[in-house]
Amino acid sequence: MSDIQLFRLANGQATELKGEASDLEKPLQTLIEANLETLLGARFLATEYSTGKTHGGRIDSLGLDENHCPVILEYKRSVGENVINQGLFYLDWLMDHKAEFKLLVLEKFGAAAADAIDWSGPRLVCIAADFTKYDGHAVQQIDRNIELIRYRRFGADLLLFELVNATSASVPKPSAAVKAAKLAKEANESGTEKVVGPDKTYAETVATLPAPLLAVLASLEDFTLSLGDDVQRKELRLYVAFKRLKNFATLVPQKGRLLLYLHLEPALVTKALQNAEDVSQKGHWGTGDVVVSLTSLADLDAAKPFILAAYEGRAGTPKAVD
């Protein structure tokens, strides 16, 4: 895998900081668990969680991410350890023990969090000093949400996480999703199919969007996914999340508009865009403290610099986008 170089700049001179990554020991695991929300956008649930006598194992770390999806974290402590297969074993255990996981969430975070668990996108996060090219190839062949994260320590006060590979369970590609939505819409209008229910899923809502809004959706997804190779698109039951290690934007489709939530300081966006609103104190689907209502390609063009700013994690004035 690629190497990371970090430099300290002082008086016009660059000095390389040498990174260290020995076998991942328990103190580093404890450090990661104590800062799980900051590092990976997940709330910590349990450490060394026993899977019982039948399965006979212990999950290194369990969490609940910002999209309300279960997260299993496994740490590769030695070169010979097959952390991916081990993690998949625990992921299968998790899907067979949903009630046990829900009870754990209920006890830790309360009834609202337990009821909000989204089982459509459980994640396996593997953290190691390094991965081989075979590890990267293997996860590409597995239809699960798997992330490989490489770490480096620089001195006593710097910890680097590098997302070296990520795969998601199969969902339609943006172009395919839009095409499917058009077909579903035609079927719906002809009376051969109807979508009902107060809380439609993301796919059901997209199927009812008019053609101009589908064009905005396709353009939005194309632009966001083009920002970098590390952008992950995660389709959940009610919305789509765009993330690196953590969400930077989420999209909630509604009748007549797309609601784009961004992880930015609300004042930065609301001052520049009339169709933006501070929702930091309001409950909503998706994640992010500011929402931009998109109804046209012109709205999307105006929002692109802010999407880029959210992707780059910047708090200053957004860059212009060509």
mmCIF file of C-alpha atoms in Angstrom:
data_model
loop_
_atom_site.group_PDB
_atom_site.id
_atom_site.type_symbol
_atom_site.label_atom_id
_atom_site.label_comp_id
_atom_site.label_asym_id
_atom_site.label_seq_id
_atom_site.Cartn_x
_atom_site.Cartn_y
_atom_site.Cartn_z
ATOM 1 C CA MET A 1 0.000 0.000 0.000
ATOM 2 C CA SER A 2 0.994 3.640 -0.429
ATOM 3 C CA ASP A 3 3.256 5.288 2.113
ATOM 4 C CA ILE A 4 2.437 8.465 3.993
ATOM 5 C CA GLN A 5 4.964 11.243 4.493
ATOM 6 C CA LEU A 6 4.360 13.956 7.078
ATOM 7 C CA PHE A 7 6.539 17.052 7.377
ATOM 8 C CA ARG A 8 6.929 19.730 10.023
ATOM 9 C CA LEU A 9 7.428 23.213 8.558
ATOM 10 C CA ALA A 10 9.481 25.689 10.606
ATOM 11 C CA ASN A 11 11.309 28.806 9.425
ATOM 12 C CA GLY A 12 10.909 27.804 5.805
ATOM 13 C CA GLN A 13 12.447 24.370 6.371
ATOM 14 C CA ALA A 14 10.693 21.020 6.019
ATOM 15 C CA THR A 15 11.592 18.197 8.377
ATOM 16 C CA GLU A 16 10.107 14.762 7.836
ATOM 17 C CA LEU A 17 8.379 13.145 10.797
ATOM 18 C CA LYS A 18 8.978 9.426 10.911
ATOM 19 C CA GLY A 19 5.801 7.425 11.390
ATOM 20 C CA GLU A 20 5.616 4.281 13.463
ATOM 21 C CA ALA A 21 3.191 1.386 13.161
ATOM 22 C CA SER A 22 4.121 -1.699 15.112
ATOM 23 C CA ASP A 23 1.652 -4.447 15.997
ATOM 24 C CA LEU A 24 -1.527 -2.777 17.233
ATOM 25 C CA GLU A 25 -1.532 -3.163 20.994
ATOM 26 C CA LYS A 26 -4.370 -2.823 23.511
ATOM 27 C CA PRO A 27 -3.490 0.787 24.578
ATOM 28 C CA LEU A 28 -4.021 2.009 21.000
ATOM 29 C CA GLN A 29 -7.302 0.074 20.766
ATOM 30 C CA THR A 30 -8.430 1.737 23.984
ATOM 31 C CA LEU A 31 -7.424 5.144 22.590
ATOM 32 C CA ILE A 32 -9.427 4.540 19.403
ATOM 33 C CA GLU A 33 -12.469 3.380 21.368
ATOM 34 C CA ALA A 34 -12.325 6.479 23.586
ATOM 35 C CA ASN A 35 -12.293 8.718 20.483
ATOM 36 C CA LEU A 36 -14.443 6.645 18.147
ATOM 37 C CA GLU A 37 -16.938 9.404 17.367
ATOM 38 C CA THR A 38 -14.201 11.906 16.499
ATOM 39 C CA LEU A 39 -12.191 9.426 14.418
ATOM 40 C CA LEU A 40 -14.906 7.461 12.616
ATOM 41 C CA GLY A 41 -18.232 9.126 13.403
ATOM 42 C CA ALA A 42 -19.388 6.187 15.533
ATOM 43 C CA ARG A 43 -20.508 5.930 19.151
ATOM 44 C CA PHE A 44 -18.685 3.329 21.220
ATOM 45 C CA LEU A 45 -20.751 0.417 22.513
ATOM 46 C CA ALA A 46 -18.497 -2.361 23.816
ATOM 47 C CA THR A 47 -14.971 -3.747 23.808
ATOM 48 C CA GLU A 48 -13.942 -7.409 23.555
ATOM 49 C CA TYR A 49 -17.619 -8.340 23.184
ATOM 50 C CA SER A 50 -18.180 -12.077 23.611
ATOM 51 C CA THR A 51 -20.165 -13.887 20.914
ATOM 52 C CA GLY A 52 -20.973 -16.726 23.300
ATOM 53 C CA LYS A 53 -19.904 -20.344 23.658
ATOM 54 C CA THR A 54 -21.286 -21.486 20.292
ATOM 55 C CA HIS A 55 -19.343 -18.960 18.194
ATOM 56 C CA GLY A 56 -16.512 -18.772 20.688
ATOM 57 C CA GLY A 57 -15.086 -15.379 19.809
ATOM 58 C CA ARG A 58 -14.685 -11.793 20.946
ATOM 59 C CA ILE A 59 -15.430 -8.758 18.776
ATOM 60 C CA ASP A 60 -12.650 -6.213 19.333
ATOM 61 C CA SER A 61 -14.915 -3.146 19.331
ATOM 62 C CA LEU A 62 -18.617 -2.569 18.696
ATOM 63 C CA GLY A 63 -20.170 0.763 17.774
ATOM 64 C CA LEU A 64 -23.169 2.527 16.246
ATOM 65 C CA ASP A 65 -22.326 4.958 13.458
ATOM 66 C CA GLU A 66 -23.803 8.352 12.595
ATOM 67 C CA ASN A 67 -26.213 6.678 10.157
ATOM 68 C CA HIS A 68 -27.501 4.421 12.957
ATOM 69 C CA CYS A 69 -25.785 1.381 11.411
ATOM 70 C CA PRO A 70 -23.958 -1.246 13.514
ATOM 71 C CA VAL A 71 -20.159 -1.140 13.270
ATOM 72 C CA ILE A 72 -17.692 -3.935 13.987
ATOM 73 C CA LEU A 73 -14.054 -2.915 14.396
ATOM 74 C CA GLU A 74 -11.299 -5.503 14.168
ATOM 75 C CA TYR A 75 -7.621 -4.706 14.705
ATOM 76 C CA LYS A 76 -4.867 -6.568 12.882
ATOM 77 C CA ARG A 77 -2.266 -7.203 15.543
ATOM 78 C CA SER A 78 0.191 -9.265 13.505
ATOM 79 C CA VAL A 79 1.165 -9.782 9.867
ATOM 80 C CA GLY A 80 -0.193 -13.315 9.777
ATOM 81 C CA GLU A 81 -3.621 -12.489 11.214
ATOM 82 C CA ASN A 82 -6.512 -12.723 8.727
ATOM 83 C CA VAL A 83 -8.540 -9.871 10.173
ATOM 84 C CA ILE A 84 -10.923 -9.649 7.187
ATOM 85 C CA ASN A 85 -12.183 -13.229 7.447
ATOM 86 C CA GLN A 86 -12.436 -12.865 11.205
ATOM 87 C CA GLY A 87 -14.459 -9.689 10.810
ATOM 88 C CA LEU A 88 -16.801 -11.327 8.282
ATOM 89 C CA PHE A 89 -17.401 -14.149 10.760
ATOM 90 C CA TYR A 90 -18.475 -11.610 13.373
ATOM 91 C CA LEU A 91 -20.567 -9.681 10.826
ATOM 92 C CA ASP A 92 -22.545 -12.841 10.105
ATOM 93 C CA TRP A 93 -22.937 -13.398 13.849
ATOM 94 C CA LEU A 94 -24.233 -9.841 14.222
ATOM 95 C CA MET A 95 -26.899 -10.279 11.546
ATOM 96 C CA ASP A 96 -28.108 -13.422 13.342
ATOM 97 C CA HIS A 97 -28.202 -11.654 16.724
ATOM 98 C CA LYS A 98 -29.986 -8.386 15.991
ATOM 99 C CA ALA A 99 -32.026 -8.548 19.181
ATOM 100 C CA GLU A 100 -28.876 -8.889 21.288
ATOM 101 C CA PHE A 101 -27.291 -5.882 19.576
ATOM 102 C CA LYS A 102 -30.490 -3.840 19.948
ATOM 103 C CA LEU A 103 -30.556 -4.614 23.676
ATOM 104 C CA LEU A 104 -26.954 -3.420 23.961
ATOM 105 C CA VAL A 105 -27.870 -0.144 22.232
ATOM 106 C CA LEU A 106 -30.980 0.204 24.411
ATOM 107 C CA GLU A 107 -28.930 -0.135 27.596
ATOM 108 C CA LYS A 108 -26.205 2.243 26.400
ATOM 109 C CA PHE A 109 -28.082 4.957 24.467
ATOM 110 C CA GLY A 110 -31.789 4.491 25.186
ATOM 111 C CA ALA A 111 -34.967 3.476 23.367
ATOM 112 C CA ALA A 112 -34.818 6.125 20.616
ATOM 113 C CA ALA A 113 -31.375 4.960 19.464
ATOM 114 C CA ALA A 114 -32.392 1.303 19.655
ATOM 115 C CA ASP A 115 -35.503 1.905 17.541
ATOM 116 C CA ALA A 116 -33.487 3.867 14.973
ATOM 117 C CA ILE A 117 -30.964 1.092 14.199
ATOM 118 C CA ASP A 118 -30.608 0.723 10.420
ATOM 119 C CA TRP A 119 -29.785 -2.857 9.464
ATOM 120 C CA SER A 120 -29.456 -2.039 5.770
ATOM 121 C CA GLY A 121 -25.786 -1.091 6.072
ATOM 122 C CA PRO A 122 -23.806 -2.805 8.872
ATOM 123 C CA ARG A 123 -20.088 -2.015 8.588
ATOM 124 C CA LEU A 124 -16.875 -3.925 9.124
ATOM 125 C CA VAL A 125 -13.875 -1.664 9.805
ATOM 126 C CA CYS A 126 -10.443 -3.308 9.803
ATOM 127 C CA ILE A 127 -7.590 -1.259 11.288
ATOM 128 C CA ALA A 128 -3.961 -2.284 10.828
ATOM 129 C CA ALA A 129 -0.401 -1.039 10.484
ATOM 130 C CA ASP A 130 -0.595 -2.158 6.862
ATOM 131 C CA PHE A 131 -2.502 -4.298 4.403
ATOM 132 C CA THR A 132 -1.302 -6.320 1.436
ATOM 133 C CA LYS A 133 -2.478 -5.945 -2.143
ATOM 134 C CA TYR A 134 -4.272 -9.250 -1.641
ATOM 135 C CA ASP A 135 -6.300 -7.759 1.216
ATOM 136 C CA GLY A 136 -7.427 -4.919 -1.032
ATOM 137 C CA HIS A 137 -8.344 -7.313 -3.823
ATOM 138 C CA ALA A 138 -10.200 -9.641 -1.467
ATOM 139 C CA VAL A 139 -12.583 -6.987 -0.137
ATOM 140 C CA GLN A 140 -13.431 -5.937 -3.687
ATOM 141 C CA GLN A 141 -14.827 -9.437 -4.262
ATOM 142 C CA ILE A 142 -17.006 -9.404 -1.147
ATOM 143 C CA ASP A 143 -20.493 -7.893 -1.277
ATOM 144 C CA ARG A 144 -20.320 -6.281 2.162
ATOM 145 C CA ASN A 145 -19.581 -2.847 3.651
ATOM 146 C CA ILE A 146 -15.889 -3.237 4.473
ATOM 147 C CA GLU A 147 -13.316 -0.522 5.154
ATOM 148 C CA LEU A 148 -9.563 -1.042 5.466
ATOM 149 C CA ILE A 149 -7.908 1.699 7.529
ATOM 150 C CA ARG A 150 -4.141 2.003 7.853
ATOM 151 C CA TYR A 151 -2.732 3.860 10.836
ATOM 152 C CA ARG A 152 0.534 5.609 11.631
ATOM 153 C CA ARG A 153 1.689 7.271 14.821
ATOM 154 C CA PHE A 154 3.952 10.310 14.619
ATOM 155 C CA GLY A 155 5.466 10.926 18.007
ATOM 156 C CA ALA A 156 3.280 10.934 21.101
ATOM 157 C CA ASP A 157 0.600 13.326 19.885
ATOM 158 C CA LEU A 158 -0.155 12.567 16.226
ATOM 159 C CA LEU A 159 -2.266 9.688 14.917
ATOM 160 C CA LEU A 160 -2.976 9.288 11.192
ATOM 161 C CA PHE A 161 -5.793 7.242 9.677
ATOM 162 C CA GLU A 162 -5.678 6.451 5.956
ATOM 163 C CA LEU A 163 -8.639 4.839 4.205
ATOM 164 C CA VAL A 164 -6.825 2.472 1.855
ATOM 165 C CA ASN A 165 -9.809 0.533 0.557
ATOM 166 C CA ALA A 166 -13.558 0.484 0.971
ATOM 167 C CA THR A 167 -16.378 -1.509 -0.564
ATOM 168 C CA SER A 168 -20.128 -1.285 -0.179
ATOM 169 C CA ALA A 169 -22.835 -3.880 -0.489
ATOM 170 C CA SER A 170 -24.318 -3.813 -3.965
ATOM 171 C CA VAL A 171 -26.609 -0.879 -4.705
ATOM 172 C CA PRO A 172 -27.553 0.497 -8.122
ATOM 173 C CA LYS A 173 -25.032 2.890 -9.624
ATOM 174 C CA PRO A 174 -26.373 6.454 -9.907
ATOM 175 C CA SER A 175 -27.142 6.168 -13.616
ATOM 176 C CA ALA A 176 -28.778 2.781 -13.126
ATOM 177 C CA ALA A 177 -30.761 4.057 -10.165
ATOM 178 C CA VAL A 178 -32.071 7.007 -12.167
ATOM 179 C CA LYS A 179 -33.037 4.736 -15.057
ATOM 180 C CA ALA A 180 -34.795 2.357 -12.687
ATOM 181 C CA ALA A 181 -36.581 5.289 -11.087
ATOM 182 C CA LYS A 182 -37.898 6.449 -14.465
ATOM 183 C CA LEU A 183 -39.224 2.975 -15.231
ATOM 184 C CA ALA A 184 -40.804 2.726 -11.791
ATOM 185 C CA LYS A 185 -42.373 6.164 -12.219
ATOM 186 C CA GLU A 186 -43.877 5.151 -15.551
ATOM 187 C CA ALA A 187 -45.272 1.993 -13.975
ATOM 188 C CA ASN A 188 -46.652 3.978 -11.078
ATOM 189 C CA GLU A 189 -48.371 6.477 -13.394
ATOM 190 C CA SER A 190 -49.870 3.677 -15.498
ATOM 191 C CA GLY A 191 -51.424 2.177 -12.377
ATOM 192 C CA THR A 192 -49.482 -1.089 -12.520
ATOM 193 C CA GLU A 193 -47.490 -0.273 -9.402
ATOM 194 C CA LYS A 194 -48.067 1.967 -6.421
ATOM 195 C CA VAL A 195 -45.810 3.141 -3.646
ATOM 196 C CA VAL A 196 -47.568 3.562 -0.333
ATOM 197 C CA GLY A 197 -46.657 4.275 3.274
ATOM 198 C CA PRO A 198 -45.917 7.394 5.333
ATOM 199 C CA ASP A 199 -42.156 6.799 5.336
ATOM 200 C CA LYS A 200 -41.119 5.736 1.870
ATOM 201 C CA THR A 201 -37.651 4.337 1.450
ATOM 202 C CA TYR A 202 -35.036 6.268 -0.491
ATOM 203 C CA ALA A 203 -35.573 4.062 -3.561
ATOM 204 C CA GLU A 204 -39.367 4.418 -3.363
ATOM 205 C CA THR A 205 -39.158 8.200 -3.105
ATOM 206 C CA VAL A 206 -36.695 8.470 -5.996
ATOM 207 C CA ALA A 207 -39.109 6.400 -8.091
ATOM 208 C CA THR A 208 -41.713 9.169 -7.767
ATOM 209 C CA LEU A 209 -39.460 12.110 -8.696
ATOM 210 C CA PRO A 210 -40.172 14.054 -11.900
ATOM 211 C CA ALA A 211 -37.642 13.874 -14.734
ATOM 212 C CA PRO A 212 -36.069 17.339 -14.105
ATOM 213 C CA LEU A 213 -35.389 16.436 -10.470
ATOM 214 C CA LEU A 214 -33.942 13.073 -11.498
ATOM 215 C CA ALA A 215 -31.501 15.003 -13.688
ATOM 216 C CA VAL A 216 -30.481 17.105 -10.684
ATOM 217 C CA LEU A 217 -30.026 13.922 -8.630
ATOM 218 C CA ALA A 218 -27.850 12.282 -11.288
ATOM 219 C CA SER A 219 -25.704 15.409 -11.654
ATOM 220 C CA LEU A 220 -25.343 15.747 -7.868
ATOM 221 C CA GLU A 221 -24.174 12.161 -7.468
ATOM 222 C CA ASP A 222 -21.769 12.405 -10.416
ATOM 223 C CA PHE A 223 -20.214 15.590 -9.017
ATOM 224 C CA THR A 224 -19.923 14.318 -5.445
ATOM 225 C CA LEU A 225 -18.423 10.966 -6.423
ATOM 226 C CA SER A 226 -15.901 12.745 -8.665
ATOM 227 C CA LEU A 227 -14.428 14.712 -5.741
ATOM 228 C CA GLY A 228 -12.000 11.925 -4.866
ATOM 229 C CA ASP A 229 -11.346 8.195 -4.970
ATOM 230 C CA ASP A 230 -12.047 8.048 -1.244
ATOM 231 C CA VAL A 231 -15.683 9.153 -1.565
ATOM 232 C CA GLN A 232 -18.089 6.405 -0.560
ATOM 233 C CA ARG A 233 -21.762 6.417 -1.483
ATOM 234 C CA LYS A 234 -23.832 4.589 1.101
ATOM 235 C CA GLU A 235 -27.510 4.084 0.359
ATOM 236 C CA LEU A 236 -29.538 3.627 3.512
ATOM 237 C CA ARG A 237 -33.237 3.072 4.026
ATOM 238 C CA LEU A 238 -34.268 6.735 4.065
ATOM 239 C CA TYR A 239 -31.327 8.631 2.591
ATOM 240 C CA VAL A 240 -27.938 8.423 0.880
ATOM 241 C CA ALA A 241 -24.740 9.305 2.727
ATOM 242 C CA PHE A 242 -21.559 10.509 1.045
ATOM 243 C CA LYS A 243 -18.573 9.846 3.266
ATOM 244 C CA ARG A 244 -14.848 9.507 3.621
ATOM 245 C CA LEU A 245 -14.024 8.175 7.069
ATOM 246 C CA LYS A 246 -17.135 10.063 8.222
ATOM 247 C CA ASN A 247 -20.163 11.580 6.477
ATOM 248 C CA PHE A 248 -19.608 14.939 4.821
ATOM 249 C CA ALA A 249 -22.999 15.138 3.064
ATOM 250 C CA THR A 250 -26.319 13.321 3.071
ATOM 251 C CA LEU A 251 -29.203 13.467 0.618
ATOM 252 C CA VAL A 252 -32.892 13.099 1.419
ATOM 253 C CA PRO A 253 -35.253 13.114 -1.595
ATOM 254 C CA GLN A 254 -38.693 14.627 -1.156
ATOM 255 C CA LYS A 255 -41.583 15.328 -3.451
ATOM 256 C CA GLY A 256 -40.544 18.307 -5.570
ATOM 257 C CA ARG A 257 -37.061 18.814 -4.078
ATOM 258 C CA LEU A 258 -33.824 17.259 -2.856
ATOM 259 C CA LEU A 259 -32.622 18.094 0.652
ATOM 260 C CA LEU A 260 -28.828 18.164 0.800
ATOM 261 C CA TYR A 261 -27.412 18.179 4.334
ATOM 262 C CA LEU A 262 -23.792 19.312 4.689
ATOM 263 C CA HIS A 263 -21.266 19.025 7.503
ATOM 264 C CA LEU A 264 -20.396 22.708 7.528
ATOM 265 C CA GLU A 265 -20.834 25.666 9.843
ATOM 266 C CA PRO A 266 -24.429 26.750 9.019
ATOM 267 C CA ALA A 267 -23.657 30.482 8.924
ATOM 268 C CA LEU A 268 -21.129 29.891 6.147
ATOM 269 C CA VAL A 269 -23.855 28.509 3.881
ATOM 270 C CA THR A 270 -26.964 30.442 4.915
ATOM 271 C CA LYS A 271 -25.242 33.783 4.257
ATOM 272 C CA ALA A 272 -24.442 32.753 0.690
ATOM 273 C CA LEU A 273 -27.491 30.701 -0.310
ATOM 274 C CA GLN A 274 -31.102 31.795 0.145
ATOM 275 C CA ASN A 275 -32.275 28.186 -0.119
ATOM 276 C CA ALA A 276 -30.114 27.073 2.836
ATOM 277 C CA GLU A 277 -31.277 26.671 6.440
ATOM 278 C CA ASP A 278 -29.603 26.082 9.788
ATOM 279 C CA VAL A 279 -30.970 22.762 11.122
ATOM 280 C CA SER A 280 -28.441 22.230 13.898
ATOM 281 C CA GLN A 281 -31.262 22.426 16.468
ATOM 282 C CA LYS A 282 -33.866 20.535 14.435
ATOM 283 C CA GLY A 283 -34.429 16.825 14.091
ATOM 284 C CA HIS A 284 -34.118 15.455 10.563
ATOM 285 C CA TRP A 285 -33.142 12.440 8.520
ATOM 286 C CA GLY A 286 -29.538 12.329 7.419
ATOM 287 C CA THR A 287 -26.644 14.107 9.121
ATOM 288 C CA GLY A 288 -25.305 17.649 8.900
ATOM 289 C CA ASP A 289 -26.098 21.008 10.513
ATOM 290 C CA VAL A 290 -27.166 22.890 7.392
ATOM 291 C CA VAL A 291 -29.570 21.896 4.619
ATOM 292 C CA VAL A 292 -29.742 23.175 1.041
ATOM 293 C CA SER A 293 -32.986 22.699 -0.869
ATOM 294 C CA LEU A 294 -32.308 21.759 -4.504
ATOM 295 C CA THR A 295 -34.973 22.009 -7.180
ATOM 296 C CA SER A 296 -32.892 22.796 -10.284
ATOM 297 C CA LEU A 297 -29.456 22.406 -11.833
ATOM 298 C CA ALA A 298 -28.860 26.101 -11.063
ATOM 299 C CA ASP A 299 -29.414 25.370 -7.359
ATOM 300 C CA LEU A 300 -26.915 22.517 -7.599
ATOM 301 C CA ASP A 301 -24.298 24.671 -9.348
ATOM 302 C CA ALA A 302 -24.560 27.238 -6.550
ATOM 303 C CA ALA A 303 -24.186 24.498 -3.924
ATOM 304 C CA LYS A 304 -21.158 22.762 -5.495
ATOM 305 C CA PRO A 305 -18.487 24.925 -3.763
ATOM 306 C CA PHE A 306 -20.073 24.061 -0.417
ATOM 307 C CA ILE A 307 -20.156 20.343 -1.236
ATOM 308 C CA LEU A 308 -16.448 20.595 -2.037
ATOM 309 C CA ALA A 309 -15.811 22.468 1.221
ATOM 310 C CA ALA A 310 -17.639 19.763 3.192
ATOM 311 C CA TYR A 311 -15.635 17.054 1.413
ATOM 312 C CA GLU A 312 -12.354 18.794 2.228
ATOM 313 C CA GLY A 313 -13.449 19.497 5.789
ATOM 314 C CA ARG A 314 -12.830 23.231 5.414
ATOM 315 C CA ALA A 315 -14.465 25.921 7.517
ATOM 316 C CA GLY A 316 -13.347 28.904 5.447
ATOM 317 C CA THR A 317 -14.647 30.479 2.251
ATOM 318 C CA PRO A 318 -15.489 27.776 -0.348
ATOM 319 C CA LYS A 319 -13.418 27.510 -3.499
ATOM 320 C CA ALA A 320 -14.986 28.185 -6.863
ATOM 321 C CA VAL A 321 -15.904 25.072 -8.853
ATOM 322 C CA ASP A 322 -15.457 24.961 -12.611
#
